[in-house]
Amino acid sequence: MVTPPRQSRLLSLPPAIRAQIYEYCAATYIIADVGSTPWPAAYAIPGQKYTDYPALLRTCKFIAREARSILYQDVRIRFISGFYWKCKSRASLAAVGTFAPLAIRNLFIELDVNYRAKPFVTDLVAIFKACKNIEYVDLHISPEFDRQRSYPAQRPGRSSMGAKGYEAFLLFLQTKPKLEMFVLRGSYSKPLAEFMRHGLEVEGIIGDSE
């Protein structure tokens, strides 16, 4: 006896309601997965994987196509500095399943104040070069992100990113044609805030310095 196909209740909902469900599901998939990025394997911090592929995308092709852009739109990346020869600098990426550059809309960057500007910008360019649809970038600079070292954290407001770092980071942002908003938060210096405020032709939010 052949069982007749059943209509999915999810598909019977309005598209706007389905989109809200996909957004809710996206928040539950926080996976550090750098296997398909340009990162060297020895450089990235291994992350805990809750699933290699979101279950929602394994239901049917229609839902997979519809939900993919929402599930893959947010990416969080953290740069942690090492202490000279004792600890190497590391970075971790939080994303859903397979890295999908063209689906990324919102990029959240956490930067340790002691992380050197040159490798920081170089890594951003290498990893997110193909991400042409980024609309929102949030840069949070803080001494609290570094958990590897035992020496005292640098005081707030003293980011190690100098003028060349500002310029390189600004050039990176300018390669994103769909960028609409840039947010700067945390332990940033006043020159960095002024440089970003006057160098970008998009809406900017400069938060209070910690």
PDB file of C-alpha atoms in Angstrom:
ATOM      1  CA  MET A   1       0.000   0.000   0.000  1.00  0.00           C
ATOM      2  CA  VAL A   2       1.418   3.344  -1.033  1.00  0.00           C
ATOM      3  CA  THR A   3       1.101   6.129   1.522  1.00  0.00           C
ATOM      4  CA  PRO A   4      -0.141   9.355  -0.093  1.00  0.00           C
ATOM      5  CA  PRO A   5       2.189  12.368   0.249  1.00  0.00           C
ATOM      6  CA  ARG A   6       1.398  14.788   3.047  1.00  0.00           C
ATOM      7  CA  GLN A   7       1.348  18.542   2.740  1.00  0.00           C
ATOM      8  CA  SER A   8       3.886  20.186   5.057  1.00  0.00           C
ATOM      9  CA  ARG A   9       2.318  22.564   7.551  1.00  0.00           C
ATOM     10  CA  LEU A  10       5.422  24.720   7.291  1.00  0.00           C
ATOM     11  CA  LEU A  11       4.875  25.230   3.562  1.00  0.00           C
ATOM     12  CA  SER A  12       1.272  26.236   4.163  1.00  0.00           C
ATOM     13  CA  LEU A  13       2.392  29.242   6.233  1.00  0.00           C
ATOM     14  CA  PRO A  14       2.877  32.694   4.657  1.00  0.00           C
ATOM     15  CA  PRO A  15       6.463  33.334   3.423  1.00  0.00           C
ATOM     16  CA  ALA A  16       6.983  36.078   6.041  1.00  0.00           C
ATOM     17  CA  ILE A  17       6.143  33.650   8.860  1.00  0.00           C
ATOM     18  CA  ARG A  18       8.453  31.002   7.404  1.00  0.00           C
ATOM     19  CA  ALA A  19      11.250  33.591   7.255  1.00  0.00           C
ATOM     20  CA  GLN A  20      10.802  34.318  10.976  1.00  0.00           C
ATOM     21  CA  ILE A  21      11.045  30.588  11.722  1.00  0.00           C
ATOM     22  CA  TYR A  22      14.256  30.337   9.687  1.00  0.00           C
ATOM     23  CA  GLU A  23      15.735  33.314  11.577  1.00  0.00           C
ATOM     24  CA  TYR A  24      14.893  31.650  14.889  1.00  0.00           C
ATOM     25  CA  CYS A  25      16.566  28.436  13.743  1.00  0.00           C
ATOM     26  CA  ALA A  26      19.665  30.326  12.577  1.00  0.00           C
ATOM     27  CA  ALA A  27      20.321  31.490  16.140  1.00  0.00           C
ATOM     28  CA  THR A  28      20.502  27.876  17.327  1.00  0.00           C
ATOM     29  CA  TYR A  29      23.224  26.873  14.863  1.00  0.00           C
ATOM     30  CA  ILE A  30      26.478  28.362  16.137  1.00  0.00           C
ATOM     31  CA  ILE A  31      29.229  26.281  14.583  1.00  0.00           C
ATOM     32  CA  ALA A  32      32.925  27.028  14.300  1.00  0.00           C
ATOM     33  CA  ASP A  33      33.581  25.563  10.880  1.00  0.00           C
ATOM     34  CA  VAL A  34      36.568  26.784   8.902  1.00  0.00           C
ATOM     35  CA  GLY A  35      37.125  23.700   6.781  1.00  0.00           C
ATOM     36  CA  SER A  36      35.850  25.330   3.613  1.00  0.00           C
ATOM     37  CA  THR A  37      37.387  28.776   4.135  1.00  0.00           C
ATOM     38  CA  PRO A  38      40.807  29.964   2.872  1.00  0.00           C
ATOM     39  CA  TRP A  39      42.175  29.629   6.426  1.00  0.00           C
ATOM     40  CA  PRO A  40      45.242  27.456   7.088  1.00  0.00           C
ATOM     41  CA  ALA A  41      44.107  24.509   9.215  1.00  0.00           C
ATOM     42  CA  ALA A  42      46.780  25.081  11.878  1.00  0.00           C
ATOM     43  CA  TYR A  43      45.744  28.688  12.340  1.00  0.00           C
ATOM     44  CA  ALA A  44      42.094  28.326  13.271  1.00  0.00           C
ATOM     45  CA  ILE A  45      40.804  27.396  16.701  1.00  0.00           C
ATOM     46  CA  PRO A  46      38.907  24.086  16.498  1.00  0.00           C
ATOM     47  CA  GLY A  47      35.297  24.711  17.427  1.00  0.00           C
ATOM     48  CA  GLN A  48      32.547  22.538  18.782  1.00  0.00           C
ATOM     49  CA  LYS A  49      30.221  21.427  16.023  1.00  0.00           C
ATOM     50  CA  TYR A  50      26.621  20.812  16.952  1.00  0.00           C
ATOM     51  CA  THR A  51      25.858  19.601  13.444  1.00  0.00           C
ATOM     52  CA  ASP A  52      27.730  19.591  10.147  1.00  0.00           C
ATOM     53  CA  TYR A  53      24.619  20.563   8.242  1.00  0.00           C
ATOM     54  CA  PRO A  54      21.466  22.185   9.618  1.00  0.00           C
ATOM     55  CA  ALA A  55      18.612  19.693   9.822  1.00  0.00           C
ATOM     56  CA  LEU A  56      16.251  22.308   8.442  1.00  0.00           C
ATOM     57  CA  LEU A  57      18.123  22.235   5.131  1.00  0.00           C
ATOM     58  CA  ARG A  58      17.736  18.462   4.880  1.00  0.00           C
ATOM     59  CA  THR A  59      13.947  18.457   4.791  1.00  0.00           C
ATOM     60  CA  CYS A  60      13.184  19.257   1.150  1.00  0.00           C
ATOM     61  CA  LYS A  61      14.759  21.215  -1.706  1.00  0.00           C
ATOM     62  CA  PHE A  62      12.203  24.022  -1.533  1.00  0.00           C
ATOM     63  CA  ILE A  63      12.839  24.731   2.154  1.00  0.00           C
ATOM     64  CA  ALA A  64      16.596  24.375   1.655  1.00  0.00           C
ATOM     65  CA  ARG A  65      16.593  27.003  -1.101  1.00  0.00           C
ATOM     66  CA  GLU A  66      14.313  29.329   0.840  1.00  0.00           C
ATOM     67  CA  ALA A  67      16.071  29.033   4.224  1.00  0.00           C
ATOM     68  CA  ARG A  68      19.684  28.989   3.025  1.00  0.00           C
ATOM     69  CA  SER A  69      20.038  32.750   2.596  1.00  0.00           C
ATOM     70  CA  ILE A  70      18.703  33.399   6.107  1.00  0.00           C
ATOM     71  CA  LEU A  71      20.669  30.666   7.871  1.00  0.00           C
ATOM     72  CA  TYR A  72      23.967  31.694   6.293  1.00  0.00           C
ATOM     73  CA  GLN A  73      23.595  35.473   6.509  1.00  0.00           C
ATOM     74  CA  ASP A  74      25.331  35.968   9.906  1.00  0.00           C
ATOM     75  CA  VAL A  75      29.021  35.228  10.532  1.00  0.00           C
ATOM     76  CA  ARG A  76      31.017  35.951  13.684  1.00  0.00           C
ATOM     77  CA  ILE A  77      34.807  35.967  13.665  1.00  0.00           C
ATOM     78  CA  ARG A  78      37.143  36.448  16.638  1.00  0.00           C
ATOM     79  CA  PHE A  79      40.852  37.319  16.455  1.00  0.00           C
ATOM     80  CA  ILE A  80      42.933  36.432  19.534  1.00  0.00           C
ATOM     81  CA  SER A  81      46.551  37.535  19.884  1.00  0.00           C
ATOM     82  CA  GLY A  82      49.353  35.313  21.097  1.00  0.00           C
ATOM     83  CA  PHE A  83      52.179  36.214  23.486  1.00  0.00           C
ATOM     84  CA  TYR A  84      55.397  36.330  21.469  1.00  0.00           C
ATOM     85  CA  TRP A  85      56.808  32.809  21.031  1.00  0.00           C
ATOM     86  CA  LYS A  86      54.696  31.148  23.707  1.00  0.00           C
ATOM     87  CA  CYS A  87      51.288  31.414  22.028  1.00  0.00           C
ATOM     88  CA  LYS A  88      50.464  31.858  18.376  1.00  0.00           C
ATOM     89  CA  SER A  89      47.754  34.219  17.281  1.00  0.00           C
ATOM     90  CA  ARG A  90      44.501  32.419  16.598  1.00  0.00           C
ATOM     91  CA  ALA A  91      41.116  33.101  15.115  1.00  0.00           C
ATOM     92  CA  SER A  92      37.753  31.398  15.407  1.00  0.00           C
ATOM     93  CA  LEU A  93      34.738  31.545  13.149  1.00  0.00           C
ATOM     94  CA  ALA A  94      31.113  31.033  14.122  1.00  0.00           C
ATOM     95  CA  ALA A  95      28.912  30.214  11.164  1.00  0.00           C
ATOM     96  CA  VAL A  96      26.243  27.761  10.104  1.00  0.00           C
ATOM     97  CA  GLY A  97      27.544  24.569   8.528  1.00  0.00           C
ATOM     98  CA  THR A  98      29.383  25.105   5.259  1.00  0.00           C
ATOM     99  CA  PHE A  99      30.876  28.536   4.691  1.00  0.00           C
ATOM    100  CA  ALA A 100      28.687  30.319   2.108  1.00  0.00           C
ATOM    101  CA  PRO A 101      30.385  33.613   1.104  1.00  0.00           C
ATOM    102  CA  LEU A 102      27.670  35.016  -1.163  1.00  0.00           C
ATOM    103  CA  ALA A 103      24.957  34.474   1.463  1.00  0.00           C
ATOM    104  CA  ILE A 104      26.722  36.529   4.151  1.00  0.00           C
ATOM    105  CA  ARG A 105      24.932  39.782   4.953  1.00  0.00           C
ATOM    106  CA  ASN A 106      26.057  40.581   8.507  1.00  0.00           C
ATOM    107  CA  LEU A 107      29.691  40.335   9.654  1.00  0.00           C
ATOM    108  CA  PHE A 108      30.470  40.571  13.377  1.00  0.00           C
ATOM    109  CA  ILE A 109      34.184  40.985  14.173  1.00  0.00           C
ATOM    110  CA  GLU A 110      35.691  40.604  17.651  1.00  0.00           C
ATOM    111  CA  LEU A 111      39.275  41.872  17.822  1.00  0.00           C
ATOM    112  CA  ASP A 112      41.704  41.593  20.724  1.00  0.00           C
ATOM    113  CA  VAL A 113      43.411  44.955  21.338  1.00  0.00           C
ATOM    114  CA  ASN A 114      46.860  43.364  20.954  1.00  0.00           C
ATOM    115  CA  TYR A 115      46.172  41.665  17.639  1.00  0.00           C
ATOM    116  CA  ARG A 116      48.454  43.122  14.971  1.00  0.00           C
ATOM    117  CA  ALA A 117      46.719  45.160  12.279  1.00  0.00           C
ATOM    118  CA  LYS A 118      48.464  43.668   9.231  1.00  0.00           C
ATOM    119  CA  PRO A 119      47.544  39.988   9.746  1.00  0.00           C
ATOM    120  CA  PHE A 120      44.074  41.037  10.923  1.00  0.00           C
ATOM    121  CA  VAL A 121      43.275  42.842   7.677  1.00  0.00           C
ATOM    122  CA  THR A 122      45.111  40.249   5.553  1.00  0.00           C
ATOM    123  CA  ASP A 123      42.998  37.474   7.058  1.00  0.00           C
ATOM    124  CA  LEU A 124      39.776  39.428   6.569  1.00  0.00           C
ATOM    125  CA  VAL A 125      40.575  39.963   2.896  1.00  0.00           C
ATOM    126  CA  ALA A 126      41.537  36.312   2.357  1.00  0.00           C
ATOM    127  CA  ILE A 127      38.463  34.879   4.073  1.00  0.00           C
ATOM    128  CA  PHE A 128      35.799  37.352   2.999  1.00  0.00           C
ATOM    129  CA  LYS A 129      37.075  38.412  -0.427  1.00  0.00           C
ATOM    130  CA  ALA A 130      34.217  36.638  -2.207  1.00  0.00           C
ATOM    131  CA  CYS A 131      31.593  38.043   0.172  1.00  0.00           C
ATOM    132  CA  LYS A 132      30.160  40.735  -2.098  1.00  0.00           C
ATOM    133  CA  ASN A 133      26.771  41.001  -0.393  1.00  0.00           C
ATOM    134  CA  ILE A 134      27.828  42.165   3.087  1.00  0.00           C
ATOM    135  CA  GLU A 135      25.491  44.931   4.270  1.00  0.00           C
ATOM    136  CA  TYR A 136      26.423  45.295   7.949  1.00  0.00           C
ATOM    137  CA  VAL A 137      29.816  45.169   9.709  1.00  0.00           C
ATOM    138  CA  ASP A 138      30.230  45.336  13.493  1.00  0.00           C
ATOM    139  CA  LEU A 139      33.795  45.724  14.851  1.00  0.00           C
ATOM    140  CA  HIS A 140      34.172  45.186  18.600  1.00  0.00           C
ATOM    141  CA  ILE A 141      37.678  45.773  20.016  1.00  0.00           C
ATOM    142  CA  SER A 142      38.343  44.561  23.555  1.00  0.00           C
ATOM    143  CA  PRO A 143      41.077  43.210  25.866  1.00  0.00           C
ATOM    144  CA  GLU A 144      38.578  40.638  27.133  1.00  0.00           C
ATOM    145  CA  PHE A 145      38.737  38.488  24.003  1.00  0.00           C
ATOM    146  CA  ASP A 146      42.250  37.202  24.659  1.00  0.00           C
ATOM    147  CA  ARG A 147      42.142  34.121  26.913  1.00  0.00           C
ATOM    148  CA  GLN A 148      45.537  32.648  26.020  1.00  0.00           C
ATOM    149  CA  ARG A 149      47.896  34.928  27.873  1.00  0.00           C
ATOM    150  CA  SER A 150      48.620  35.263  31.581  1.00  0.00           C
ATOM    151  CA  TYR A 151      50.022  38.804  31.575  1.00  0.00           C
ATOM    152  CA  PRO A 152      47.750  41.804  32.343  1.00  0.00           C
ATOM    153  CA  ALA A 153      45.389  42.887  29.604  1.00  0.00           C
ATOM    154  CA  GLN A 154      46.074  46.134  27.832  1.00  0.00           C
ATOM    155  CA  ARG A 155      44.103  49.069  29.188  1.00  0.00           C
ATOM    156  CA  PRO A 156      40.885  50.019  27.369  1.00  0.00           C
ATOM    157  CA  GLY A 157      41.176  52.623  24.639  1.00  0.00           C
ATOM    158  CA  ARG A 158      44.613  51.505  23.455  1.00  0.00           C
ATOM    159  CA  SER A 159      43.989  49.377  20.412  1.00  0.00           C
ATOM    160  CA  SER A 160      47.224  48.403  18.664  1.00  0.00           C
ATOM    161  CA  MET A 161      45.760  49.217  15.249  1.00  0.00           C
ATOM    162  CA  GLY A 162      47.761  52.162  13.903  1.00  0.00           C
ATOM    163  CA  ALA A 163      47.185  54.510  10.979  1.00  0.00           C
ATOM    164  CA  LYS A 164      48.175  51.912   8.373  1.00  0.00           C
ATOM    165  CA  GLY A 165      45.788  49.454   9.965  1.00  0.00           C
ATOM    166  CA  TYR A 166      42.956  51.992   9.771  1.00  0.00           C
ATOM    167  CA  GLU A 167      43.641  52.568   6.107  1.00  0.00           C
ATOM    168  CA  ALA A 168      43.826  48.878   5.211  1.00  0.00           C
ATOM    169  CA  PHE A 169      40.627  48.083   7.117  1.00  0.00           C
ATOM    170  CA  LEU A 170      38.850  50.990   5.436  1.00  0.00           C
ATOM    171  CA  LEU A 171      39.932  49.709   2.013  1.00  0.00           C
ATOM    172  CA  PHE A 172      38.539  46.293   2.948  1.00  0.00           C
ATOM    173  CA  LEU A 173      35.156  47.829   3.785  1.00  0.00           C
ATOM    174  CA  GLN A 174      35.168  49.849   0.574  1.00  0.00           C
ATOM    175  CA  THR A 175      35.360  46.629  -1.463  1.00  0.00           C
ATOM    176  CA  LYS A 176      31.870  45.711  -0.231  1.00  0.00           C
ATOM    177  CA  PRO A 177      29.498  47.438  -2.669  1.00  0.00           C
ATOM    178  CA  LYS A 178      26.348  46.676  -0.658  1.00  0.00           C
ATOM    179  CA  LEU A 179      27.661  47.856   2.722  1.00  0.00           C
ATOM    180  CA  GLU A 180      25.041  50.052   4.411  1.00  0.00           C
ATOM    181  CA  MET A 181      26.181  50.313   8.029  1.00  0.00           C
ATOM    182  CA  PHE A 182      29.387  50.079  10.061  1.00  0.00           C
ATOM    183  CA  VAL A 183      29.413  49.852  13.857  1.00  0.00           C
ATOM    184  CA  LEU A 184      32.517  50.427  16.032  1.00  0.00           C
ATOM    185  CA  ARG A 185      32.426  49.373  19.687  1.00  0.00           C
ATOM    186  CA  GLY A 186      34.731  48.616  22.605  1.00  0.00           C
ATOM    187  CA  SER A 187      38.297  49.688  23.391  1.00  0.00           C
ATOM    188  CA  TYR A 188      39.031  51.703  20.284  1.00  0.00           C
ATOM    189  CA  SER A 189      41.164  54.836  20.033  1.00  0.00           C
ATOM    190  CA  LYS A 190      39.768  58.251  19.091  1.00  0.00           C
ATOM    191  CA  PRO A 191      41.892  58.451  15.894  1.00  0.00           C
ATOM    192  CA  LEU A 192      40.375  55.160  14.729  1.00  0.00           C
ATOM    193  CA  ALA A 193      36.856  56.457  15.384  1.00  0.00           C
ATOM    194  CA  GLU A 194      37.514  59.699  13.504  1.00  0.00           C
ATOM    195  CA  PHE A 195      39.179  57.908  10.614  1.00  0.00           C
ATOM    196  CA  MET A 196      36.262  55.529  10.150  1.00  0.00           C
ATOM    197  CA  ARG A 197      33.676  58.275  10.612  1.00  0.00           C
ATOM    198  CA  HIS A 198      35.113  60.415   7.810  1.00  0.00           C
ATOM    199  CA  GLY A 199      36.380  57.638   5.555  1.00  0.00           C
ATOM    200  CA  LEU A 200      33.137  55.745   4.937  1.00  0.00           C
ATOM    201  CA  GLU A 201      30.205  56.917   2.875  1.00  0.00           C
ATOM    202  CA  VAL A 202      27.753  54.695   4.747  1.00  0.00           C
ATOM    203  CA  GLU A 203      25.817  55.098   7.959  1.00  0.00           C
ATOM    204  CA  GLY A 204      28.143  54.670  10.927  1.00  0.00           C
ATOM    205  CA  ILE A 205      27.518  54.109  14.611  1.00  0.00           C
ATOM    206  CA  ILE A 206      30.405  54.865  16.958  1.00  0.00           C
ATOM    207  CA  GLY A 207      29.638  53.360  20.344  1.00  0.00           C
ATOM    208  CA  ASP A 208      31.027  54.493  23.678  1.00  0.00           C
ATOM    209  CA  SER A 209      34.636  53.490  24.294  1.00  0.00           C
ATOM    210  CA  GLU A 210      35.091  51.009  27.135  1.00  0.00           C
TER     211      GLU A 210
END
